[in-house]
Amino acid sequence: MTQNNKLSDTVKVDKTALNKIGCSLYVVTTKVGDKDNGCIINSVMQISNNPLTIAVSLNKTNLTHEMVKESGKLNVCSLDADAPLAVFQNFGYRSGRSCDKFLTCNPLRTENGLIYLPHYINAVFSLKVVSYVDSGSHGLFICRPVEAFNISDVPSMMYDLYKICVKPQVKSTQKVAYVCEICGYVYEGDTLPEDFVCPVCKHGAQDFKKLLS
């Protein structure tokens, strides 16, 4: 092994390099008792062909993570490229602890009794959890599919497409703006009030980053 191939004791990680890892966006749904819930994620991968195995990563702070650990089952709805901002606002910008995310969308259900979205998806995977890996901030659910089917041939919503075409952008006419690093909401103005609360995800000013146009 040459010197150039050796890892140093202090590895420098440029987190922007992670943006080069291609990923699609999904809505994961589950149910405990009478409570349905779901959230947006970007980490789903087939990791084995025999037996067919799919890994799903969920943030531990999400109610969905807690409910999947309890129920042992989940649906993965693959969002298509036509999914509007409203889908991301509903499933990604607010918590199921304080609202019913399915109140107005007339959801359908798979054979496992879990919800899948009626619109803006191109495939559904019903999964049974077979093991769990604690990965720090996230939990990794190792799953086996019990049902899977296609909805349409519309391409999947890739994260790059979401950032360019769906996620709110800072207007070029504004000299200064602040973007919420949790949900992407943009506050336009020279100064962000110290007590400002994001109207979408309810996080405070500490979670906003200053942007210059």
mmCIF file of C-alpha atoms in Angstrom:
data_model
loop_
_atom_site.group_PDB
_atom_site.id
_atom_site.type_symbol
_atom_site.label_atom_id
_atom_site.label_comp_id
_atom_site.label_asym_id
_atom_site.label_seq_id
_atom_site.Cartn_x
_atom_site.Cartn_y
_atom_site.Cartn_z
ATOM 1 C CA MET A 1 0.000 0.000 0.000
ATOM 2 C CA THR A 2 1.440 3.357 -1.012
ATOM 3 C CA GLN A 3 1.568 6.395 1.235
ATOM 4 C CA ASN A 4 -1.215 8.049 -0.783
ATOM 5 C CA ASN A 5 -3.522 5.116 -0.124
ATOM 6 C CA LYS A 6 -3.074 5.114 3.637
ATOM 7 C CA LEU A 7 -5.695 6.687 5.883
ATOM 8 C CA SER A 8 -4.290 9.284 8.246
ATOM 9 C CA ASP A 9 -5.058 9.276 11.942
ATOM 10 C CA THR A 10 -7.123 12.436 11.495
ATOM 11 C CA VAL A 11 -9.478 11.894 8.591
ATOM 12 C CA LYS A 12 -10.893 15.105 7.139
ATOM 13 C CA VAL A 13 -14.513 14.800 6.035
ATOM 14 C CA ASP A 14 -15.970 17.345 3.629
ATOM 15 C CA LYS A 15 -19.675 16.836 4.248
ATOM 16 C CA THR A 16 -20.546 18.382 0.887
ATOM 17 C CA ALA A 17 -19.075 15.232 -0.663
ATOM 18 C CA LEU A 18 -22.082 13.373 0.739
ATOM 19 C CA ASN A 19 -24.233 15.248 -1.773
ATOM 20 C CA LYS A 20 -22.672 13.075 -4.472
ATOM 21 C CA ILE A 21 -24.362 9.992 -3.029
ATOM 22 C CA GLY A 22 -27.451 9.595 -5.176
ATOM 23 C CA CYS A 23 -30.730 8.909 -3.388
ATOM 24 C CA SER A 24 -34.463 8.985 -3.953
ATOM 25 C CA LEU A 25 -37.117 10.266 -1.559
ATOM 26 C CA TYR A 26 -39.753 8.128 0.119
ATOM 27 C CA VAL A 27 -42.667 8.294 2.533
ATOM 28 C CA VAL A 28 -42.433 5.556 5.169
ATOM 29 C CA THR A 29 -45.697 4.638 6.899
ATOM 30 C CA THR A 30 -46.497 2.455 9.892
ATOM 31 C CA LYS A 31 -49.206 1.912 12.495
ATOM 32 C CA VAL A 32 -49.476 1.183 16.216
ATOM 33 C CA GLY A 33 -52.962 0.589 17.597
ATOM 34 C CA ASP A 34 -55.265 3.117 15.955
ATOM 35 C CA LYS A 35 -52.432 5.553 15.176
ATOM 36 C CA ASP A 36 -51.121 5.816 11.605
ATOM 37 C CA ASN A 37 -47.990 7.834 10.965
ATOM 38 C CA GLY A 38 -45.386 8.479 8.310
ATOM 39 C CA CYS A 39 -42.385 10.599 7.402
ATOM 40 C CA ILE A 40 -40.088 11.538 4.518
ATOM 41 C CA ILE A 41 -36.770 9.684 4.281
ATOM 42 C CA ASN A 42 -33.979 9.333 1.713
ATOM 43 C CA SER A 43 -32.217 6.165 2.868
ATOM 44 C CA VAL A 44 -33.669 2.948 1.449
ATOM 45 C CA MET A 45 -31.504 0.278 -0.159
ATOM 46 C CA GLN A 46 -31.734 -3.301 -1.352
ATOM 47 C CA ILE A 47 -28.764 -4.924 0.388
ATOM 48 C CA SER A 48 -29.256 -8.575 -0.544
ATOM 49 C CA ASN A 49 -30.861 -10.602 -3.311
ATOM 50 C CA ASN A 50 -31.044 -13.979 -1.572
ATOM 51 C CA PRO A 51 -32.841 -13.620 0.701
ATOM 52 C CA LEU A 52 -34.309 -10.392 -0.669
ATOM 53 C CA THR A 53 -33.441 -7.806 1.984
ATOM 54 C CA ILE A 54 -34.059 -4.061 2.184
ATOM 55 C CA ALA A 55 -32.483 -1.648 4.683
ATOM 56 C CA VAL A 56 -34.349 1.464 5.842
ATOM 57 C CA SER A 57 -32.749 4.217 7.939
ATOM 58 C CA LEU A 58 -34.925 6.375 10.219
ATOM 59 C CA ASN A 59 -34.002 9.293 12.456
ATOM 60 C CA LYS A 60 -34.449 8.298 16.094
ATOM 61 C CA THR A 61 -36.157 11.599 16.930
ATOM 62 C CA ASN A 62 -39.019 10.806 14.549
ATOM 63 C CA LEU A 63 -42.217 9.261 15.876
ATOM 64 C CA THR A 64 -42.147 6.921 12.873
ATOM 65 C CA HIS A 65 -38.894 5.370 14.139
ATOM 66 C CA GLU A 66 -40.470 4.719 17.521
ATOM 67 C CA MET A 67 -43.580 3.181 15.956
ATOM 68 C CA VAL A 68 -41.687 0.936 13.509
ATOM 69 C CA LYS A 69 -39.615 -0.433 16.406
ATOM 70 C CA GLU A 70 -42.842 -1.289 18.209
ATOM 71 C CA SER A 71 -44.867 -2.632 15.269
ATOM 72 C CA GLY A 72 -42.103 -4.388 13.334
ATOM 73 C CA LYS A 73 -43.635 -3.447 10.009
ATOM 74 C CA LEU A 74 -43.632 -0.544 7.568
ATOM 75 C CA ASN A 75 -44.555 0.515 4.063
ATOM 76 C CA VAL A 76 -42.120 2.377 1.836
ATOM 77 C CA CYS A 77 -43.832 4.597 -0.749
ATOM 78 C CA SER A 78 -41.456 5.686 -3.520
ATOM 79 C CA LEU A 79 -42.245 9.309 -4.374
ATOM 80 C CA ASP A 80 -42.401 10.174 -8.055
ATOM 81 C CA ALA A 81 -40.967 13.227 -9.796
ATOM 82 C CA ASP A 82 -44.383 14.951 -9.848
ATOM 83 C CA ALA A 83 -44.673 15.124 -6.051
ATOM 84 C CA PRO A 84 -45.412 18.771 -5.070
ATOM 85 C CA LEU A 85 -44.075 20.744 -2.121
ATOM 86 C CA ALA A 86 -47.296 20.035 -0.198
ATOM 87 C CA VAL A 87 -46.325 16.364 0.150
ATOM 88 C CA PHE A 88 -42.992 17.317 1.718
ATOM 89 C CA GLN A 89 -44.602 19.922 3.953
ATOM 90 C CA ASN A 90 -47.098 17.355 5.246
ATOM 91 C CA PHE A 91 -44.773 14.416 5.826
ATOM 92 C CA GLY A 92 -41.429 16.126 6.344
ATOM 93 C CA TYR A 93 -42.047 19.498 7.961
ATOM 94 C CA ARG A 94 -44.252 18.548 10.934
ATOM 95 C CA SER A 95 -44.498 15.847 13.574
ATOM 96 C CA GLY A 96 -47.100 13.120 13.827
ATOM 97 C CA ARG A 97 -46.980 13.622 17.591
ATOM 98 C CA SER A 98 -49.172 16.699 17.183
ATOM 99 C CA CYS A 99 -51.189 16.030 14.017
ATOM 100 C CA ASP A 100 -52.795 13.413 11.775
ATOM 101 C CA LYS A 101 -50.778 13.523 8.559
ATOM 102 C CA PHE A 102 -53.358 11.460 6.675
ATOM 103 C CA LEU A 103 -56.414 13.522 7.602
ATOM 104 C CA THR A 104 -57.036 14.912 4.105
ATOM 105 C CA CYS A 105 -55.331 12.522 1.669
ATOM 106 C CA ASN A 106 -57.794 9.562 1.517
ATOM 107 C CA PRO A 107 -55.048 6.929 1.860
ATOM 108 C CA LEU A 108 -55.187 3.317 0.689
ATOM 109 C CA ARG A 109 -53.947 0.233 2.568
ATOM 110 C CA THR A 110 -51.853 -2.793 1.674
ATOM 111 C CA GLU A 111 -52.504 -6.340 2.920
ATOM 112 C CA ASN A 112 -50.455 -5.689 6.070
ATOM 113 C CA GLY A 113 -52.978 -3.024 7.097
ATOM 114 C CA LEU A 114 -50.628 -0.089 6.574
ATOM 115 C CA ILE A 115 -51.304 3.047 4.572
ATOM 116 C CA TYR A 116 -49.835 3.918 1.204
ATOM 117 C CA LEU A 117 -50.344 7.233 -0.551
ATOM 118 C CA PRO A 118 -53.016 7.504 -3.272
ATOM 119 C CA HIS A 119 -51.014 9.967 -5.391
ATOM 120 C CA TYR A 120 -47.453 10.982 -6.342
ATOM 121 C CA ILE A 121 -45.827 7.566 -5.853
ATOM 122 C CA ASN A 122 -44.561 5.023 -8.384
ATOM 123 C CA ALA A 123 -44.094 1.907 -6.207
ATOM 124 C CA VAL A 124 -44.917 0.475 -2.785
ATOM 125 C CA PHE A 125 -42.924 -1.949 -0.626
ATOM 126 C CA SER A 126 -44.492 -3.630 2.408
ATOM 127 C CA LEU A 127 -41.723 -4.704 4.766
ATOM 128 C CA LYS A 128 -41.311 -6.848 7.873
ATOM 129 C CA VAL A 129 -38.467 -5.934 10.226
ATOM 130 C CA VAL A 130 -36.098 -8.843 10.915
ATOM 131 C CA SER A 131 -33.323 -6.992 12.758
ATOM 132 C CA TYR A 132 -32.270 -3.559 13.960
ATOM 133 C CA VAL A 133 -28.914 -1.776 13.989
ATOM 134 C CA ASP A 134 -28.295 1.223 16.267
ATOM 135 C CA SER A 135 -26.423 3.684 14.050
ATOM 136 C CA GLY A 136 -26.145 6.683 16.370
ATOM 137 C CA SER A 137 -28.552 9.420 15.306
ATOM 138 C CA HIS A 138 -30.458 6.912 13.158
ATOM 139 C CA GLY A 139 -31.775 3.396 13.494
ATOM 140 C CA LEU A 140 -31.257 0.955 10.621
ATOM 141 C CA PHE A 141 -34.118 -1.476 10.066
ATOM 142 C CA ILE A 142 -33.181 -4.641 8.178
ATOM 143 C CA CYS A 143 -36.329 -5.852 6.457
ATOM 144 C CA ARG A 144 -37.832 -8.548 4.250
ATOM 145 C CA PRO A 145 -40.540 -7.591 1.740
ATOM 146 C CA VAL A 146 -43.925 -9.278 2.107
ATOM 147 C CA GLU A 147 -45.536 -7.361 -0.766
ATOM 148 C CA ALA A 148 -44.347 -4.998 -3.510
ATOM 149 C CA PHE A 149 -46.018 -3.516 -6.558
ATOM 150 C CA ASN A 150 -45.651 -0.763 -9.145
ATOM 151 C CA ILE A 151 -48.021 2.189 -9.357
ATOM 152 C CA SER A 152 -46.725 4.040 -12.425
ATOM 153 C CA ASP A 153 -43.774 4.541 -14.756
ATOM 154 C CA VAL A 154 -43.189 8.139 -13.623
ATOM 155 C CA PRO A 155 -39.492 8.515 -12.631
ATOM 156 C CA SER A 156 -38.637 8.618 -8.939
ATOM 157 C CA MET A 157 -38.135 11.888 -7.070
ATOM 158 C CA MET A 158 -34.374 12.142 -6.680
ATOM 159 C CA TYR A 159 -32.998 14.337 -3.905
ATOM 160 C CA ASP A 160 -31.203 16.574 -6.414
ATOM 161 C CA LEU A 161 -34.483 17.150 -8.269
ATOM 162 C CA TYR A 162 -36.203 18.025 -5.000
ATOM 163 C CA LYS A 163 -33.524 20.583 -4.091
ATOM 164 C CA ILE A 164 -33.635 22.239 -7.523
ATOM 165 C CA CYS A 165 -37.324 22.114 -8.432
ATOM 166 C CA VAL A 166 -39.360 21.633 -5.246
ATOM 167 C CA LYS A 167 -37.530 22.934 -2.176
ATOM 168 C CA PRO A 168 -38.154 26.674 -1.580
ATOM 169 C CA GLN A 169 -35.334 28.845 -2.908
ATOM 170 C CA VAL A 170 -33.993 32.229 -1.845
ATOM 171 C CA LYS A 171 -35.158 34.955 -4.232
ATOM 172 C CA SER A 172 -32.249 36.548 -6.062
ATOM 173 C CA THR A 173 -33.676 40.025 -5.428
ATOM 174 C CA GLN A 174 -33.070 39.656 -1.705
ATOM 175 C CA LYS A 175 -29.647 40.640 -0.393
ATOM 176 C CA VAL A 176 -30.014 38.692 2.841
ATOM 177 C CA ALA A 177 -32.165 35.726 3.832
ATOM 178 C CA TYR A 178 -32.169 32.934 6.376
ATOM 179 C CA VAL A 179 -32.978 29.299 5.586
ATOM 180 C CA CYS A 180 -34.236 26.767 8.099
ATOM 181 C CA GLU A 181 -31.789 23.855 8.103
ATOM 182 C CA ILE A 182 -34.546 21.535 9.318
ATOM 183 C CA CYS A 183 -37.231 22.031 6.665
ATOM 184 C CA GLY A 184 -35.886 24.513 4.106
ATOM 185 C CA TYR A 185 -38.250 27.415 4.897
ATOM 186 C CA VAL A 186 -36.752 30.746 3.809
ATOM 187 C CA TYR A 187 -37.096 33.942 5.871
ATOM 188 C CA GLU A 188 -36.364 37.032 3.792
ATOM 189 C CA GLY A 189 -34.908 40.027 5.571
ATOM 190 C CA ASP A 190 -31.715 41.573 6.856
ATOM 191 C CA THR A 191 -32.190 40.404 10.447
ATOM 192 C CA LEU A 192 -33.743 37.247 11.861
ATOM 193 C CA PRO A 193 -35.492 37.953 15.185
ATOM 194 C CA GLU A 194 -33.969 36.023 18.095
ATOM 195 C CA ASP A 195 -37.388 34.663 19.072
ATOM 196 C CA PHE A 196 -38.365 33.731 15.513
ATOM 197 C CA VAL A 197 -40.118 30.361 15.160
ATOM 198 C CA CYS A 198 -40.285 28.608 11.800
ATOM 199 C CA PRO A 199 -43.954 28.618 10.696
ATOM 200 C CA VAL A 200 -43.515 25.220 9.035
ATOM 201 C CA CYS A 201 -41.488 22.973 11.381
ATOM 202 C CA LYS A 202 -41.649 25.134 14.560
ATOM 203 C CA HIS A 203 -37.870 25.166 15.146
ATOM 204 C CA GLY A 204 -36.273 28.306 16.549
ATOM 205 C CA ALA A 205 -33.798 30.857 15.201
ATOM 206 C CA GLN A 206 -30.846 28.683 16.219
ATOM 207 C CA ASP A 207 -31.694 26.317 13.349
ATOM 208 C CA PHE A 208 -31.542 29.012 10.659
ATOM 209 C CA LYS A 209 -28.523 29.696 8.467
ATOM 210 C CA LYS A 210 -27.805 33.115 6.971
ATOM 211 C CA LEU A 211 -27.646 33.272 3.177
ATOM 212 C CA LEU A 212 -26.409 36.043 0.932
ATOM 213 C CA SER A 213 -27.753 36.358 -2.623
#
